Amino acid sequence: MSAPRTADLGFARLDPDRAARTGTPEVVFAGGKTPDETVGCLAGLLDAGVPLAWATRVDEATATAVRDRWPDAHIDPVARVAWVGTPPPPVGQVLVLTAGTSDGPVAAEVVATLAASGVGCRRVDDVGVAGVHRVLAVAPDMAAADAVVVVAGMDGALPSVVAGLTDRLVVAVPTSVGYGAAFEGLAALLTMLTACAPGVLVVNIDNGFGAGIAAARIARSAHAQP
Amino acid sequence: MSAPRTADLGFARLDPDRAARTGTPEVVFAGGKTPDETVGCLAGLLDAGVPLAWATRVDEATATAVRDRWPDAHIDPVARVAWVGTPPPPVGQVLVLTAGTSDGPVAAEVVATLAASGVGCRRVDDVGVAGVHRVLAVAPDMAAADAVVVVAGMDGALPSVVAGLTDRLVVAVPTSVGYGAAFEGLAALLTMLTACAPGVLVVNIDNGFGAGIAAARIARSAHAQP
Amino acid sequence: MSAPRTADLGFARLDPDRAARTGTPEVVFAGGKTPDETVGCLAGLLDAGVPLAWATRVDEATATAVRDRWPDAHIDPVARVAWVGTPPPPVGQVLVLTAGTSDGPVAAEVVATLAASGVGCRRVDDVGVAGVHRVLAVAPDMAAADAVVVVAGMDGALPSVVAGLTDRLVVAVPTSVGYGAAFEGLAALLTMLTACAPGVLVVNIDNGFGAGIAAARIARSAHAQP
Amino acid sequence: MSAPRTADLGFARLDPDRAARTGTPEVVFAGGKTPDETVGCLAGLLDAGVPLAWATRVDEATATAVRDRWPDAHIDPVARVAWVGTPPPPVGQVLVLTAGTSDGPVAAEVVATLAASGVGCRRVDDVGVAGVHRVLAVAPDMAAADAVVVVAGMDGALPSVVAGLTDRLVVAVPTSVGYGAAFEGLAALLTMLTACAPGVLVVNIDNGFGAGIAAARIARSAHAQP
Amino acid sequence: MSAPRTADLGFARLDPDRAARTGTPEVVFAGGKTPDETVGCLAGLLDAGVPLAWATRVDEATATAVRDRWPDAHIDPVARVAWVGTPPPPVGQVLVLTAGTSDGPVAAEVVATLAASGVGCRRVDDVGVAGVHRVLAVAPDMAAADAVVVVAGMDGALPSVVAGLTDRLVVAVPTSVGYGAAFEGLAALLTMLTACAPGVLVVNIDNGFGAGIAAARIARSAHAQP
Amino acid sequence: MSAPRTADLGFARLDPDRAARTGTPEVVFAGGKTPDETVGCLAGLLDAGVPLAWATRVDEATATAVRDRWPDAHIDPVARVAWVGTPPPPVGQVLVLTAGTSDGPVAAEVVATLAASGVGCRRVDDVGVAGVHRVLAVAPDMAAADAVVVVAGMDGALPSVVAGLTDRLVVAVPTSVGYGAAFEGLAALLTMLTACAPGVLVVNIDNGFGAGIAAARIARSAHAQP
Amino acid sequence: MSAPRTADLGFARLDPDRAARTGTPEVVFAGGKTPDETVGCLAGLLDAGVPLAWATRVDEATATAVRDRWPDAHIDPVARVAWVGTPPPPVGQVLVLTAGTSDGPVAAEVVATLAASGVGCRRVDDVGVAGVHRVLAVAPDMAAADAVVVVAGMDGALPSVVAGLTDRLVVAVPTSVGYGAAFEGLAALLTMLTACAPGVLVVNIDNGFGAGIAAARIARSAHAQP
Amino acid sequence: MSAPRTADLGFARLDPDRAARTGTPEVVFAGGKTPDETVGCLAGLLDAGVPLAWATRVDEATATAVRDRWPDAHIDPVARVAWVGTPPPPVGQVLVLTAGTSDGPVAAEVVATLAASGVGCRRVDDVGVAGVHRVLAVAPDMAAADAVVVVAGMDGALPSVVAGLTDRLVVAVPTSVGYGAAFEGLAALLTMLTACAPGVLVVNIDNGFGAGIAAARIARSAHAQP
Ligand SMILES: Nc1ncnc2c1ncn2[C@@H]1O[C@H](COP(=O)(O)O)[C@@H](O)[C@H]1O
Ligand SMILES: Nc1ncnc2c1ncn2[C@@H]1O[C@H](COP(=O)(O)O)[C@@H](O)[C@H]1O
Ligand SMILES: Nc1ncnc2c1ncn2[C@@H]1O[C@H](COP(=O)(O)O)[C@@H](O)[C@H]1O
Ligand SMILES: Nc1ncnc2c1ncn2[C@@H]1O[C@H](COP(=O)(O)O)[C@@H](O)[C@H]1O
Ligand SMILES: [Mg+2]
Ligand SMILES: [Mg+2]
Ligand SMILES: [Mg+2]
Ligand SMILES: [Mg+2]
Ligand SMILES: [Mg+2]
Ligand SMILES: [Mg+2]
Ligand SMILES: [Mg+2]
Ligand SMILES: [Mg+2]
């Protein structure tokens, strides 16, 4: 890890060698930053030579500021992701499942993260366990995938069922969809952590980004040249 | 369970045989869906042949979108329920009690769910235990009902008292009415789960829909032809 | 509710007319009582004329005290249930499912409660969703039952799947089986309260007694003479 | 508050003027103290001239140490209270109610605290709301009392009902009786804090001592000579 | 409790005899009610003959509706209390203390409740323990009062200190003032429940109404004619 | 998923085809089972033809029962793992790190799981971030591994640092080591879920088994023949 | 503590001698106060002779009211701090670190508090542990400082690493930056409380003011004349 | 931080240069370690040349193992601290206060930590706020100390009062003393984090070690030669 660089912007100290070290570039978390700060970070990363400067949790004001600066930036308003530059061509394939339509925006963040990471993806929505035949129907897709990302709110029961049907790693994303005892995603989070089938690994509530990065690493390593 | 159908809309995979399997059709949870998505799901269900396409947690924008598409849709803005089609004629009778007037909107969701399910209902509001003679006064209504739904926030004490007065099943719905240590319905939820009288069954906070479905099943089975 | 009797033992005020009022006799909760107190309560109920005097949460010391007093008492040490007298002959049938073998003692309490209540039962253990074909295999048993009780710890996901397969009411019992983020049954409790399929009604963690009473009422009402 | 005394024992700094200031002497909390420390505190208080030296949460080892030192000490092993000296003659009357027999030890601490405080008391056990006629039956006792202490675990619903029946202050004591979602008394505590009837004041879980002190003050002030 | 009346408005079942039974009339909780519902309840109570019809948690819209109906209604916008009619002349005196200025609105609710209950009051603001001489300075006011209400947010430490200085009952009101680990009043609530001095009785977070009712009962009973 | 087998033992319904479906055989969770039940499950799995029958959370009594039945069983008392049969020869290598020596038993469960799964492993203990040079020193080991499992209690900060140093997936295992605000592993769990570096995937508190299974899948897929 | 003064404004009782007693003047917490109340408190403090009257948690409306009254007031809208008067000249130096750019506003409150307290400061932003070389690079700054304040949200892991690199006291400020399992700063708070390196002292979530006061005391005492 | 050493014992990787880096040697946390592991760590530290090898959370079995190996080891069974070697001569003075006698063992850990760190200390027990004159009486001791450590359970109110009386830093240690809503120290922890007086810094529940280390650093820096 000999002496990685730091790009000092004052309000930020960018880490332009993070991709070399970890396989993933520093990605700007726009939550809690002003639009100017996010734009400044993206510009700093581009200045430092990253091929793709990328931000998550991008709200409308920030999206506007990004587009004002880089008119050809890619912006996905549902996923709240923006990037400047060109993602690598996709390799492999990750299967992204949602339990219900309402989990869509988090799944969109997974999909955008995979795209930015240069990994292929197939998304099948709304296969929650209340109609378990819908899950069973995607078992062949699981077998064809390098990894399965399962996005679910409310009871968060889908990953337990999926993990009993496949030998792929299951990356489980609890969402804040639901009300009352769903406690903003806590119910789904606890369900996934205590899944009765092994092979389920969990990320933070609504963290489509983290799930996408993890799944991308699995897919890329499965398709790496030996 | 041989091969139920799935109606694939892309953003949703509807389960049109759910009523055949479970006695309850797939009901669209409009929370977290765009108005277009909810309308799309209702249309998909109608296309698949359901007699009543139905959504809960319908906000104003979604209600407008539903009415724009189906001008004769039934919309109950207090219950936040909408449906297209005609419910079955009512059988049986469920007694719906509230502890206070503020629990009204959740009780309205119970009532709308019973109506859509083709089950009769009698509603008596504001019989909280601070004036326990009001509860005692409805004991005859309990005896005449197939099941009792009790909707209560704050201390959530009403189901414990009701269950000591009747041999009917008590479906308890904690509400988020209250403040401070009510913790958005958690206090009432815990009270109901630990009710000192048996016969109390609990649904999620503010889940009038779930209570209505359960009570409807009890009523319908009591009035089924042998 | 005109003037139910009270049998005053000093340390307890028994409610011998509870079965007349609610269909369920007062059942002694031995948790937190001394063996003498539990025996005293059972004796008081028999004196007041109940046909079956019955206690739950009976530990070894209490079981011994009960047997010392009534040598032919029925005692189930796994269910921790004891009774004196003869239960009514069984009518109907409740299906009791467990997610795993470790949920057995809670299921035993359900089974004992059904027996004491005069309701038939079929128990199938260890059909957790990690091998979902095991759940699918019991779908015919669900169709044949008056109600389904589902006992599950850890992720508590089984009731969500069951409720998507049957039109019977599902009484869900979260158990304290598990560790870490299972938080002594809290994870399973929240899962069940937020189950994505309607028709799931929830009782307290490890409350096999409450689930048994509720299922018994459903079964008896289905088999009542009109 | 001019210069109250402090009796310095090194490991403790006693407050012998507390009764003069607050109407209640310093009472030794034996929880977390060694038997020697508790005995030392009691001796220090007697040395400083208090008429009654008194400890709560007294376990068996401490009870033995107290009796060894003062053979005529009063020790109540159920209430876990010990005192040396003679309480004042009782004035007034507090009504102490329990929801169930298992709440007995906490009620015993209330009763012992009233006795040590020189206040009369009437205790009626096991009037929980599952048989609400038992509560209604004690309404005349409430009217005759200076204050009502209500001790309840599990759902903690009894104070809400009592407060709707009387104009006396209701001092509510949640107990740790119960299991699962009772969460060691948290459920009852939240119920009591959110009681839908005013006039309910709450103390800590299992805090029979605090409830007794409060009720004693109400009773003594009602019987004070003007 | 022979047969109290119930005034049935459909959406509400008023309890006009509550003052006769409990010393406190039914007071309308406007939180969660529409302005029309609150006005309807107040009108119903007046129709049933109460001398003072009274509501709490009155927001601006409801205040306007009340004034439109009864131009001479008394409305306190800080306390969010409204009443129609004339309160009884004040007897006795309750001391109301706040820890900080930000606790003012809750103290205002206490003061309004005392006024409506016909009890006198003295209010001293901002005597928090960070400058403990301010608390010591009000010790004479405590001695002159019938009861002390202490309103405090953040650490909620003030009642513990007050209860060590007075023989009056301390009614403690935790407030939601603070941020972070104050957890909307939870920190103050737990502090007050575990106060190391006895004589502290606790009400719900921000529940100035409950504290006022309790303090009024203490004051009135101290000034009752024997 | 056509028709997996079920081996019905009455108290258990084994899933002998789970390895074929998911790459991992059914592994017996001995927690909450009697020694006889665990032995029965292992025997049932062997009867059904699994090459390695395996249990976790094996306490002393169960270990003895296993050894009584199969004298050459492999038993690791620190990891609380037992197996009958011969694991596959190891491929690949997983790096297992602990933050402190006290995390050892959980790391032992990871190591045993890897061994039973036929995956190689290197374990380096006690590289917590309080001496961050210890973590930096293992960066080369990370680069040589197929995946990194990080086991940490107390603050759970180690995975965040590791994930910033490597492009391997980090499987994070919070442990219940610590006291007070560690809340039995909750602090570490939340830390890991919110790790500021992506590439961290989390399992349940103390779940060395789940982490081992996940890491084994990553390692095996990296060494699979294309 | 002989008789500190109190400045009685009615709605506030100011403590003008607090600086003499504690080294820190009373600082007005504008959260929960009206603009008029905050201005009134500042004026009262100036009237009582404090050299610098100072408020925190100042929103826009309050900032405007302050500037209207004192046109040359110092207002920092990011830190939400305002003061009237001139701070003392700075002595010593505190190092303020943030884990990420989003923690900036809390760091700004630390910096403003140090300035108002007359203590020098050096701020280095965005040195979170995901790029640990950035932390290592500031080790010389730590050695040159009197104390280190570390501001971090999400996982809150930075203080643990810093405390392993320096012999300065580390004042740790958890922030509410993050989402999901960050639970508004709870995750970072627990991490910091359980930091595996000693020398970490913790303040409330987002409490830059408290951290600044504490660090200022350390710095001033290090530079005090003996 | 150039290349600190690591002493590799296999099950532990000791950090013998930690004192040089941080002013505090690595101290062995015996909780969760076997007696052999703790002895091994102490021996390893001595081998690496530390002048004082030291462990906390030492239970009886470990104390015996330490004494067996080093007969002249210092062992404090109340503080649960053991050390081998000679502490430095004491400089400065820290004031250690407890709220009650039951907080004694945690205070003992503070005192032992100060002794091992070569810092003087004065301890005054049992000055809780229920008798606030006891706190006021130690104000002169505060003024004479370099720092004040306040140890308190139950309501945890003492640090708020102390911080209003002194310009010394207050290191607050919540303890698990109490019951019910004390929630094993959570109540005191939240109180201290939200203390209404600045200058209060908080450590983990029962963490006398961390408080002692912090106070020692303050004292040593106050007495360092310039
Ligand atoms: N208000 C509601 N509360 C809980 N569940 C609901 C509600 N409305 C509909 N559902 C259920 O939510 C599921 C639909 O989720 P989705 O696929 O996101 O539309 C169906 O299984 C419904 O039975
Ligand atoms: N941002 C802040 N966070 C915590 N406490 C503060 C803050 N600003 C001022 N204070 C303290 O809050 C108290 C003022 O409370 P109040 O009487 O409501 O103005 C004073 O003791 C201040 O030291
Ligand atoms: N009582 C204690 N509380 C908190 N941390 C401690 C305690 N005793 C030692 N430590 C720290 O725990 C770490 C040792 O962890 P371990 O490697 O498991 O021995 C060291 O960094 C010590 O500074
Ligand atoms: N059972 C109890 N519950 C709560 N507080 C108590 C109890 N018994 C005594 N106390 C109070 O605890 C304080 C004594 O604490 P200590 O100095 O540790 O003995 C006194 O102020 C008593 O009023
Ligand atoms: Mg759906
Ligand atoms: Mg009402
Ligand atoms: Mg199984
Ligand atoms: Mg009873
Ligand atoms: Mg103030
Ligand atoms: Mg170590
Ligand atoms: Mg950054
Ligand atoms: Mg004491």
PDB file of C-alpha atoms in Angstrom, chain E residues 129-130 132 136 154-155 157 160-161 164-165 181-183 187 190-191 193-197, chain H residues 129-130 132 136 154-155 157 160-161 164-165 181-183 187 190-191 193-197:
ATOM      1  CA  VAL E 129     -29.119  22.151  37.336  1.00  0.00           C
ATOM      2  CA  ALA E 130     -26.232  23.644  35.332  1.00  0.00           C
ATOM      3  CA  VAL E 132     -27.892  24.723  40.772  1.00  0.00           C
ATOM      4  CA  LEU E 136     -31.843  26.159  45.656  1.00  0.00           C
ATOM      5  CA  MET E 154     -32.257  17.042  27.546  1.00  0.00           C
ATOM      6  CA  ASP E 155     -30.784  15.229  30.594  1.00  0.00           C
ATOM      7  CA  ALA E 157     -31.921  15.883  35.856  1.00  0.00           C
ATOM      8  CA  SER E 160     -33.904  14.375  41.089  1.00  0.00           C
ATOM      9  CA  VAL E 161     -32.468  17.517  42.652  1.00  0.00           C
ATOM     10  CA  GLY E 164     -34.066  15.972  47.494  1.00  0.00           C
ATOM     11  CA  LEU E 165     -35.093  19.456  48.640  1.00  0.00           C
ATOM     12  CA  ALA E 181     -29.052  11.079  22.325  1.00  0.00           C
ATOM     13  CA  ALA E 182     -31.982  12.976  23.849  1.00  0.00           C
ATOM     14  CA  PHE E 183     -33.966  10.750  21.445  1.00  0.00           C
ATOM     15  CA  ALA E 187     -33.281  10.346  27.762  1.00  0.00           C
ATOM     16  CA  LEU E 190     -35.505   7.368  31.672  1.00  0.00           C
ATOM     17  CA  THR E 191     -33.701   9.806  33.949  1.00  0.00           C
ATOM     18  CA  LEU E 193     -38.069   7.093  36.058  1.00  0.00           C
ATOM     19  CA  THR E 194     -34.761   6.204  37.699  1.00  0.00           C
ATOM     20  CA  ALA E 195     -34.499   9.330  39.845  1.00  0.00           C
ATOM     21  CA  CYS E 196     -32.340   8.535  42.853  1.00  0.00           C
ATOM     22  CA  ALA E 197     -34.690  10.421  45.185  1.00  0.00           C
TER      23      ALA E 197
ATOM     24  CA  VAL H 129     -27.920  14.663  43.983  1.00  0.00           C
ATOM     25  CA  ALA H 130     -30.712  13.420  46.262  1.00  0.00           C
ATOM     26  CA  VAL H 132     -27.231  18.006  46.871  1.00  0.00           C
ATOM     27  CA  LEU H 136     -21.741  21.336  47.093  1.00  0.00           C
ATOM     28  CA  MET H 154     -29.568   4.998  38.028  1.00  0.00           C
ATOM     29  CA  ASP H 155     -30.471   8.513  36.798  1.00  0.00           C
ATOM     30  CA  ALA H 157     -27.647  13.106  37.132  1.00  0.00           C
ATOM     31  CA  SER H 160     -24.669  17.690  35.176  1.00  0.00           C
ATOM     32  CA  VAL H 161     -24.588  19.249  38.638  1.00  0.00           C
ATOM     33  CA  GLY H 164     -22.074  23.556  36.745  1.00  0.00           C
ATOM     34  CA  LEU H 165     -19.803  23.964  39.753  1.00  0.00           C
ATOM     35  CA  ALA H 181     -35.778   1.602  33.248  1.00  0.00           C
ATOM     36  CA  ALA H 182     -32.104   1.991  34.162  1.00  0.00           C
ATOM     37  CA  PHE H 183     -31.692  -0.615  31.399  1.00  0.00           C
ATOM     38  CA  ALA H 187     -30.483   5.613  31.324  1.00  0.00           C
ATOM     39  CA  LEU H 190     -28.137   9.016  27.874  1.00  0.00           C
ATOM     40  CA  THR H 191     -28.364  11.453  30.781  1.00  0.00           C
ATOM     41  CA  LEU H 193     -24.533  12.484  26.886  1.00  0.00           C
ATOM     42  CA  THR H 194     -27.273  15.101  27.085  1.00  0.00           C
ATOM     43  CA  ALA H 195     -25.951  16.879  30.183  1.00  0.00           C
ATOM     44  CA  CYS H 196     -27.226  20.437  30.138  1.00  0.00           C
ATOM     45  CA  ALA H 197     -23.841  21.793  31.245  1.00  0.00           C
TER      46      ALA H 197
END
